[in-house]
CSV table of C-alpha atoms in Angstrom, one decimal:
chain,number,residue,atom,x,y,z
A,96,ASP,CA,-60.4,-31.6,-52.2
A,97,ALA,CA,-57.6,-30.3,-54.2
A,98,LYS,CA,-56.9,-32.1,-57.5
A,99,THR,CA,-53.5,-32.8,-58.9
A,100,THR,CA,-52.3,-32.8,-62.5
A,101,GLN,CA,-49.2,-34.6,-63.7
A,102,PRO,CA,-47.8,-35.5,-67.1
A,103,PRO,CA,-48.6,-39.1,-67.9
A,104,SER,CA,-45.0,-40.1,-68.6
A,105,MET,CA,-41.4,-38.9,-68.6
A,106,ASP,CA,-38.0,-40.3,-69.6
A,107,CYS,CA,-34.8,-39.7,-67.7
A,108,ALA,CA,-31.2,-40.9,-68.4
A,109,GLU,CA,-29.6,-43.0,-65.7
A,110,GLY,CA,-27.5,-40.9,-63.4
A,111,ARG,CA,-29.2,-37.6,-64.3
A,112,ALA,CA,-31.7,-35.7,-62.2
A,113,ALA,CA,-35.3,-36.5,-62.7
A,114,ASN,CA,-37.7,-33.6,-62.2
A,115,LEU,CA,-41.3,-34.5,-61.9
A,116,PRO,CA,-43.8,-31.6,-62.0
A,117,CYS,CA,-47.2,-31.5,-60.4
A,118,ASN,CA,-50.0,-28.8,-60.6
A,119,HIS,CA,-52.3,-28.4,-57.6
A,120,SER,CA,-53.8,-25.0,-58.3
A,121,THR,CA,-56.8,-25.4,-56.0
A,122,ILE,CA,-54.8,-26.4,-52.9
A,123,SER,CA,-55.8,-24.7,-49.7
A,124,GLY,CA,-53.5,-23.2,-47.1
A,125,ASN,CA,-53.5,-26.2,-44.7
A,126,GLU,CA,-53.2,-29.0,-47.2
A,127,TYR,CA,-50.0,-30.9,-47.5
A,128,VAL,CA,-48.4,-32.2,-50.7
A,129,TYR,CA,-47.2,-35.8,-50.6
A,130,TRP,CA,-45.3,-37.8,-53.1
A,131,TYR,CA,-45.5,-41.6,-53.4
A,132,ARG,CA,-44.2,-44.0,-56.0
A,133,GLN,CA,-45.4,-47.4,-57.1
A,134,ILE,CA,-43.1,-49.9,-58.5
A,135,HIS,CA,-44.9,-52.6,-60.6
A,136,SER,CA,-47.0,-55.0,-58.5
A,137,GLN,CA,-46.1,-53.4,-55.2
A,138,GLY,CA,-48.0,-51.0,-52.9
A,139,PRO,CA,-47.2,-47.3,-53.0
A,140,GLN,CA,-44.1,-46.2,-51.2
A,141,TYR,CA,-43.8,-42.9,-49.4
A,142,ILE,CA,-41.1,-40.5,-50.8
A,143,ILE,CA,-41.5,-37.1,-49.2
A,144,HIS,CA,-44.1,-34.5,-48.2
A,145,GLY,CA,-44.2,-30.7,-47.5
A,146,LEU,CA,-46.5,-27.8,-46.8
A,147,LYS,CA,-44.8,-24.6,-47.8
A,148,ASN,CA,-41.0,-25.0,-47.5
A,149,ASN,CA,-38.8,-27.0,-49.7
A,150,GLU,CA,-37.9,-30.4,-48.2
A,151,THR,CA,-35.1,-32.9,-48.8
A,152,ASN,CA,-34.5,-36.4,-47.5
A,153,GLU,CA,-32.3,-39.3,-48.5
A,154,MET,CA,-34.6,-40.2,-51.4
A,155,ALA,CA,-35.6,-36.9,-53.0
A,156,SER,CA,-36.1,-33.1,-52.8
A,157,LEU,CA,-39.5,-31.4,-53.0
A,158,ILE,CA,-39.7,-27.9,-54.3
A,159,ILE,CA,-43.0,-26.1,-53.7
A,160,THR,CA,-43.7,-22.8,-55.4
A,161,GLU,CA,-44.4,-19.7,-53.3
A,162,ASP,CA,-48.0,-19.6,-54.2
A,163,ARG,CA,-48.2,-23.4,-53.6
A,164,LYS,CA,-50.0,-24.0,-56.8
A,165,SER,CA,-47.4,-26.4,-58.1
A,166,SER,CA,-44.5,-28.5,-56.9
A,167,THR,CA,-41.6,-30.5,-58.4
A,168,LEU,CA,-40.2,-33.8,-57.1
A,169,ILE,CA,-36.4,-34.1,-57.8
A,170,LEU,CA,-34.6,-37.4,-57.8
A,171,PRO,CA,-31.0,-36.1,-57.9
A,172,HIS,CA,-29.3,-39.2,-59.5
A,173,ALA,CA,-31.9,-41.4,-61.1
A,174,THR,CA,-31.2,-45.2,-61.3
A,175,LEU,CA,-32.9,-47.9,-63.2
A,176,ARG,CA,-34.6,-48.9,-59.9
A,177,ASP,CA,-36.4,-45.6,-59.9
A,178,THR,CA,-38.5,-46.6,-62.8
A,179,ALA,CA,-42.0,-46.4,-61.3
A,180,VAL,CA,-45.3,-44.5,-61.3
A,181,TYR,CA,-44.9,-41.3,-59.2
A,182,TYR,CA,-48.0,-39.9,-57.6
A,183,CYS,CA,-48.4,-36.3,-56.4
A,184,ILE,CA,-51.1,-36.2,-53.7
A,185,VAL,CA,-52.8,-33.4,-51.8
A,186,ARG,CA,-53.8,-34.6,-48.4
A,187,GLY,CA,-57.4,-33.7,-47.6
A,188,ALA,CA,-58.2,-31.1,-45.0
A,189,GLY,CA,-61.0,-30.8,-42.4
A,190,ASP,CA,-63.1,-34.0,-42.4
A,191,ASN,CA,-60.9,-35.4,-45.1
A,192,PHE,CA,-57.7,-34.8,-43.2
A,193,ASN,CA,-56.8,-38.5,-43.0
A,194,LYS,CA,-57.6,-39.3,-46.6
A,195,PHE,CA,-55.5,-39.6,-49.6
A,196,TYR,CA,-56.9,-38.9,-53.1
A,197,PHE,CA,-54.5,-40.1,-55.8
A,198,GLY,CA,-54.2,-38.4,-59.1
A,199,SER,CA,-53.3,-40.2,-62.3
A,200,GLY,CA,-49.5,-40.2,-61.7
A,201,THR,CA,-46.4,-39.9,-63.9
A,202,LYS,CA,-44.7,-43.0,-65.3
A,203,LEU,CA,-41.0,-42.3,-65.0
A,204,ASN,CA,-38.8,-44.4,-67.3
A,205,VAL,CA,-35.2,-44.3,-66.4
A,206,LYS,CA,-33.1,-45.4,-69.3
A,207,PRO,CA,-29.4,-46.6,-69.4
B,1321,SER,CA,-43.6,-47.3,-39.8
B,1322,ALA,CA,-46.2,-50.0,-39.6
B,1323,VAL,CA,-45.9,-53.3,-41.5
B,1324,ILE,CA,-49.0,-54.5,-43.3
B,1325,SER,CA,-49.8,-58.1,-44.3
B,1326,GLN,CA,-52.5,-58.7,-46.8
B,1327,LYS,CA,-54.1,-62.0,-47.6
B,1328,PRO,CA,-54.5,-63.5,-50.2
B,1329,SER,CA,-51.9,-61.9,-52.4
B,1330,ARG,CA,-53.9,-62.9,-55.5
B,1331,ASP,CA,-57.0,-64.9,-56.4
B,1332,ILE,CA,-59.0,-65.9,-59.4
B,1333,CYS,CA,-62.7,-66.1,-58.6
B,1334,GLN,CA,-65.9,-67.0,-60.4
B,1335,ARG,CA,-68.5,-64.3,-61.1
B,1336,GLY,CA,-71.3,-64.2,-58.6
B,1337,THR,CA,-69.1,-65.3,-55.7
B,1338,SER,CA,-67.5,-63.2,-52.9
B,1339,LEU,CA,-64.0,-62.8,-51.7
B,1340,THR,CA,-62.8,-61.6,-48.3
B,1341,ILE,CA,-59.5,-59.9,-48.1
B,1342,GLN,CA,-57.6,-59.6,-44.8
B,1343,CYS,CA,-55.4,-56.8,-43.7
B,1344,GLN,CA,-53.2,-57.3,-40.6
B,1345,VAL,CA,-51.1,-54.5,-39.1
B,1346,ASP,CA,-48.2,-55.0,-36.7
B,1347,SER,CA,-49.3,-52.1,-34.5
B,1348,GLN,CA,-52.5,-50.6,-33.2
B,1349,VAL,CA,-54.0,-48.0,-35.5
B,1350,THR,CA,-57.2,-46.0,-35.3
B,1351,MET,CA,-58.0,-45.8,-39.0
B,1352,MET,CA,-57.5,-48.2,-41.8
B,1353,PHE,CA,-58.2,-47.4,-45.4
B,1354,TRP,CA,-59.2,-49.6,-48.3
B,1355,TYR,CA,-58.3,-48.7,-51.9
B,1356,ARG,CA,-59.0,-50.2,-55.3
B,1357,GLN,CA,-56.7,-50.0,-58.3
B,1358,GLN,CA,-58.2,-51.0,-61.6
B,1359,PRO,CA,-55.9,-52.3,-64.3
B,1360,GLY,CA,-53.7,-49.5,-65.6
B,1361,GLN,CA,-55.3,-46.9,-63.3
B,1362,SER,CA,-54.5,-45.0,-60.2
B,1363,LEU,CA,-55.7,-45.8,-56.7
B,1364,THR,CA,-59.2,-45.0,-55.6
B,1365,LEU,CA,-60.3,-44.8,-52.0
B,1366,ILE,CA,-63.1,-47.1,-51.2
B,1367,ALA,CA,-63.7,-46.6,-47.5
B,1368,THR,CA,-62.3,-45.7,-44.1
B,1369,ALA,CA,-62.6,-48.3,-41.4
B,1370,ASN,CA,-62.5,-47.2,-37.7
B,1371,GLN,CA,-62.5,-49.7,-34.9
B,1372,GLY,CA,-65.9,-49.9,-33.2
B,1373,SER,CA,-67.9,-48.0,-35.8
B,1374,GLU,CA,-69.3,-48.5,-39.3
B,1375,ALA,CA,-67.0,-47.9,-42.2
B,1376,THR,CA,-67.3,-44.6,-44.1
B,1377,TYR,CA,-67.6,-45.2,-47.8
B,1378,GLU,CA,-66.6,-42.8,-50.6
B,1379,SER,CA,-68.9,-41.8,-53.4
B,1380,GLY,CA,-69.6,-44.7,-55.7
B,1381,PHE,CA,-68.9,-47.4,-53.2
B,1382,VAL,CA,-71.6,-49.0,-51.1
B,1383,ILE,CA,-71.6,-51.3,-48.0
B,1384,ASP,CA,-73.7,-54.1,-49.7
B,1385,LYS,CA,-71.0,-54.5,-52.4
B,1386,PHE,CA,-67.9,-53.9,-50.2
B,1387,PRO,CA,-68.7,-54.8,-46.6
B,1388,ILE,CA,-65.9,-54.0,-44.2
B,1389,SER,CA,-65.2,-55.4,-40.7
B,1390,ARG,CA,-62.9,-53.8,-38.1
B,1391,PRO,CA,-63.0,-56.1,-35.1
B,1392,ASN,CA,-59.9,-54.6,-33.4
B,1393,LEU,CA,-57.1,-52.1,-33.8
B,1394,THR,CA,-54.8,-54.3,-35.8
B,1395,PHE,CA,-57.1,-56.1,-38.3
B,1396,SER,CA,-59.7,-55.4,-41.0
B,1397,THR,CA,-61.4,-57.3,-43.8
B,1398,LEU,CA,-62.9,-56.1,-47.0
B,1399,THR,CA,-65.3,-58.4,-48.8
B,1400,VAL,CA,-66.0,-58.0,-52.5
B,1401,SER,CA,-69.5,-59.3,-53.0
B,1402,ASN,CA,-71.3,-60.8,-55.9
B,1403,MET,CA,-68.3,-60.3,-58.1
B,1404,SER,CA,-68.3,-59.5,-61.8
B,1405,PRO,CA,-65.4,-59.1,-64.2
B,1406,GLU,CA,-65.5,-55.4,-63.6
B,1407,ASP,CA,-64.3,-56.0,-60.0
B,1408,SER,CA,-61.0,-57.4,-61.3
B,1409,SER,CA,-58.5,-55.0,-59.6
B,1410,ILE,CA,-55.8,-54.8,-57.0
B,1411,TYR,CA,-57.2,-54.1,-53.6
B,1412,LEU,CA,-54.9,-52.4,-51.0
B,1413,CYS,CA,-55.2,-51.5,-47.4
B,1414,SER,CA,-53.4,-48.6,-45.8
B,1415,VAL,CA,-52.7,-47.1,-42.4
B,1416,ARG,CA,-51.2,-43.9,-41.2
B,1417,GLY,CA,-47.7,-44.3,-40.0
B,1418,GLY,CA,-44.4,-42.4,-39.8
B,1419,ASP,CA,-44.3,-39.5,-42.2
B,1420,GLY,CA,-47.2,-40.6,-44.3
B,1421,TYR,CA,-49.3,-43.7,-45.0
B,1422,THR,CA,-48.1,-47.2,-45.3
B,1423,PHE,CA,-49.7,-49.5,-47.9
B,1424,GLY,CA,-49.9,-53.2,-48.1
B,1425,SER,CA,-48.7,-55.0,-51.1
B,1426,GLY,CA,-52.2,-55.6,-52.3
B,1427,THR,CA,-54.5,-58.4,-53.3
B,1428,ARG,CA,-54.7,-59.0,-57.1
B,1429,LEU,CA,-58.2,-60.2,-57.9
B,1430,THR,CA,-59.3,-61.6,-61.2
B,1431,VAL,CA,-62.9,-62.4,-61.8
B,1432,VAL,CA,-63.8,-64.9,-64.6
């Protein structure tokens, strides 16, 4: 299963865009990229996912490079409530299709 | 997406004892997943629980230590057996739903 690599922490000013990078260089053609976040003492919360194309929803945008070896989660206007650990996950394929393997995540600190 | 209730939300247990964690989903699901989150760490998949069959355990986890029951399509239990302080973690259940996976709020276990 593909592994993900994320910076351990990032800072962002409130109201600015937060760009969270993720490397997944061993991803295979049918594996999806998912992003979740975990606010302290809560279960992980779904943000967005994609396969090849860029995706946008009410929470965030996901930019996947053409070779699919990396992606960036964009929170367009970060608020203090966006302070959390953000996990980039490559969903397993084949027998592992229904499994999530979490990486170490990025702690995003949104500052006033 | 599904709503998950976990019980207990937290517990403090004596070493050598066992704790059973319950996970109730508000809809029928085929697969349920159990994760462990050690202090300051990411989530690690323990096992996949299918109704009517034995749970499938990930490398490093065994049935004798983490027996799982799945009596119907809306309920599962995870038992942490013969606990030691190293078992102090947050245990979370998860199901597939909506665009991704939904997680319970977790059970915070402290072993003393």
